[in-house]
Each structure stands twice: as structure tokens, then as C-alpha cells.
């Protein structure tokens, strides 16, 4: 999943998810699972009117090879996403 101008969001992301590689750990399988979810979330973000150059989901893995999806972006875009999620949840800030 790509979008125009998202290069700044990918800078250095690979190093975040992969610290020390452990022999025998299947990092690729975890990354594939995370990639599928990140792609789905990125399509949803695009459908909601977000630009992937402002906010995007990025696939990675943790130390034991489990898939991890990180949401990265500009604070303003993430604030807008937080407001949308809050409105969807009923505006109570998750208190219910």
C-alpha cells in the first residue's frame, strides 16, 4: 500500500521493528501478517479521506517475530483520527 509523498514516514521504520535477529525466529511470517493488517488499515484511512503522506500504518515485528502494526504520522492528522474515533465511540473518551 503506497501513496504519494509517504517516503518520510518510512525513513528508519525498518530499524524500529528489527533489533537483534534471533536464529530460528520466523520474522517474515509475523511481518506478512502485520503487512496484511497494515494494508487494510491504510485502505480504511484512504477511504476516510486521509493522505498516506500524513498518516499510515506500517508493518513490522517484535523481538519474538510477532507481527506489529505501528500507526505513524503528523500530529495534526493523528489528532483528526482521534476525533473521528472518539465521535464513533460516542464522544465519551472511552469511558463507557
Coordinates of C-alpha atoms in Angstrom, one line a residue:
X1 CA 0.0 0.0 0.0
X2 CA 1.6 3.2 -1.1
X3 CA 0.6 6.8 -1.5
X4 CA 2.2 9.9 -2.9
X5 CA 4.8 11.6 -0.7
X6 CA 4.8 9.0 2.1
X7 CA 8.6 8.5 1.9
X8 CA 9.2 10.5 5.1
X9 CA 7.1 8.1 7.1
X10 CA 9.1 5.1 6.1
X11 CA 12.5 6.6 6.9
X12 CA 14.1 4.4 9.6
X13 CA 11.0 2.3 10.2
X14 CA 12.8 -0.9 9.4
X15 CA 15.2 -0.4 12.2
X16 CA 12.4 0.1 14.7
X17 CA 11.0 -3.3 14.3
X18 CA 14.1 -5.3 13.8
X19 CA 16.6 -5.0 16.6
X20 CA 18.7 -8.2 17.1
X21 CA 17.6 -11.1 14.9
X22 CA 17.3 -14.4 16.7
X23 CA 18.2 -17.6 14.8
X24 CA 15.1 -19.8 14.3
X25 CA 12.5 -17.0 14.7
X26 CA 10.3 -16.6 11.7
X27 CA 10.2 -12.8 11.4
X28 CA 8.9 -12.9 7.8
X29 CA 5.6 -14.7 8.8
X30 CA 4.9 -12.2 11.5
X31 CA 5.7 -9.3 9.2
X32 CA 3.4 -10.7 6.5
X33 CA 0.5 -10.9 9.0
X34 CA 1.2 -7.3 10.1
X35 CA 1.5 -6.2 6.4
X36 CA -2.0 -7.6 5.6
X37 CA -3.4 -5.7 8.6
X38 CA -1.5 -2.5 7.8
X39 CA -2.7 -2.6 4.2
X40 CA -6.3 -3.0 5.4
X41 CA -5.9 -0.1 7.8
X42 CA -4.2 2.1 5.1
X43 CA -7.2 1.4 2.8
X44 CA -9.6 2.5 5.5
X45 CA -7.6 5.6 6.2
X46 CA -7.7 6.5 2.5
X47 CA -11.4 5.8 2.4
X48 CA -11.8 8.2 5.4
X49 CA -10.1 11.0 3.4
X50 CA -6.6 10.7 4.9
X51 CA -3.5 11.0 2.8
X52 CA -0.9 8.3 3.4
X53 CA 1.7 11.1 3.4
X54 CA 0.1 12.4 6.6
X55 CA -0.7 9.1 8.5
X56 CA -0.2 5.5 7.7
X57 CA 0.0 2.0 9.2
X58 CA 3.4 0.4 9.0
X59 CA 4.1 -3.4 9.3
X60 CA 7.0 -4.6 11.5
X61 CA 7.7 -7.4 14.0
X62 CA 8.7 -7.5 17.6
X63 CA 11.7 -9.4 19.1
X64 CA 9.9 -12.8 19.1
X65 CA 8.7 -12.5 15.5
X66 CA 5.1 -11.5 16.2
X67 CA 3.7 -9.0 13.7
X68 CA 3.3 -5.4 14.9
X69 CA 1.4 -2.6 13.2
X70 CA 2.5 0.9 14.0
X71 CA 0.5 4.0 13.2
X72 CA 2.8 6.9 12.3
X73 CA 2.0 10.3 11.1
X74 CA 1.8 14.0 11.6
X75 CA 0.3 15.1 14.9
X76 CA -2.5 17.0 13.2
X77 CA -3.6 14.0 11.1
X78 CA -3.5 11.8 14.2
X79 CA -5.5 14.3 16.2
X80 CA -8.1 14.3 13.4
X81 CA -8.1 10.5 13.5
X82 CA -8.5 10.6 17.3
X83 CA -11.5 12.9 16.9
X84 CA -13.1 10.6 14.4
X85 CA -12.6 7.6 16.6
X86 CA -13.9 9.5 19.6
X87 CA -17.0 10.5 17.7
X88 CA -17.6 6.9 16.5
X89 CA -17.3 5.7 20.1
X90 CA -19.9 8.2 21.3
X91 CA -17.6 11.0 22.4
X92 CA -17.1 9.8 25.9
X93 CA -13.4 9.4 25.6
X94 CA -13.6 5.6 26.0
X95 CA -15.2 5.9 29.5
X96 CA -18.1 3.5 28.7

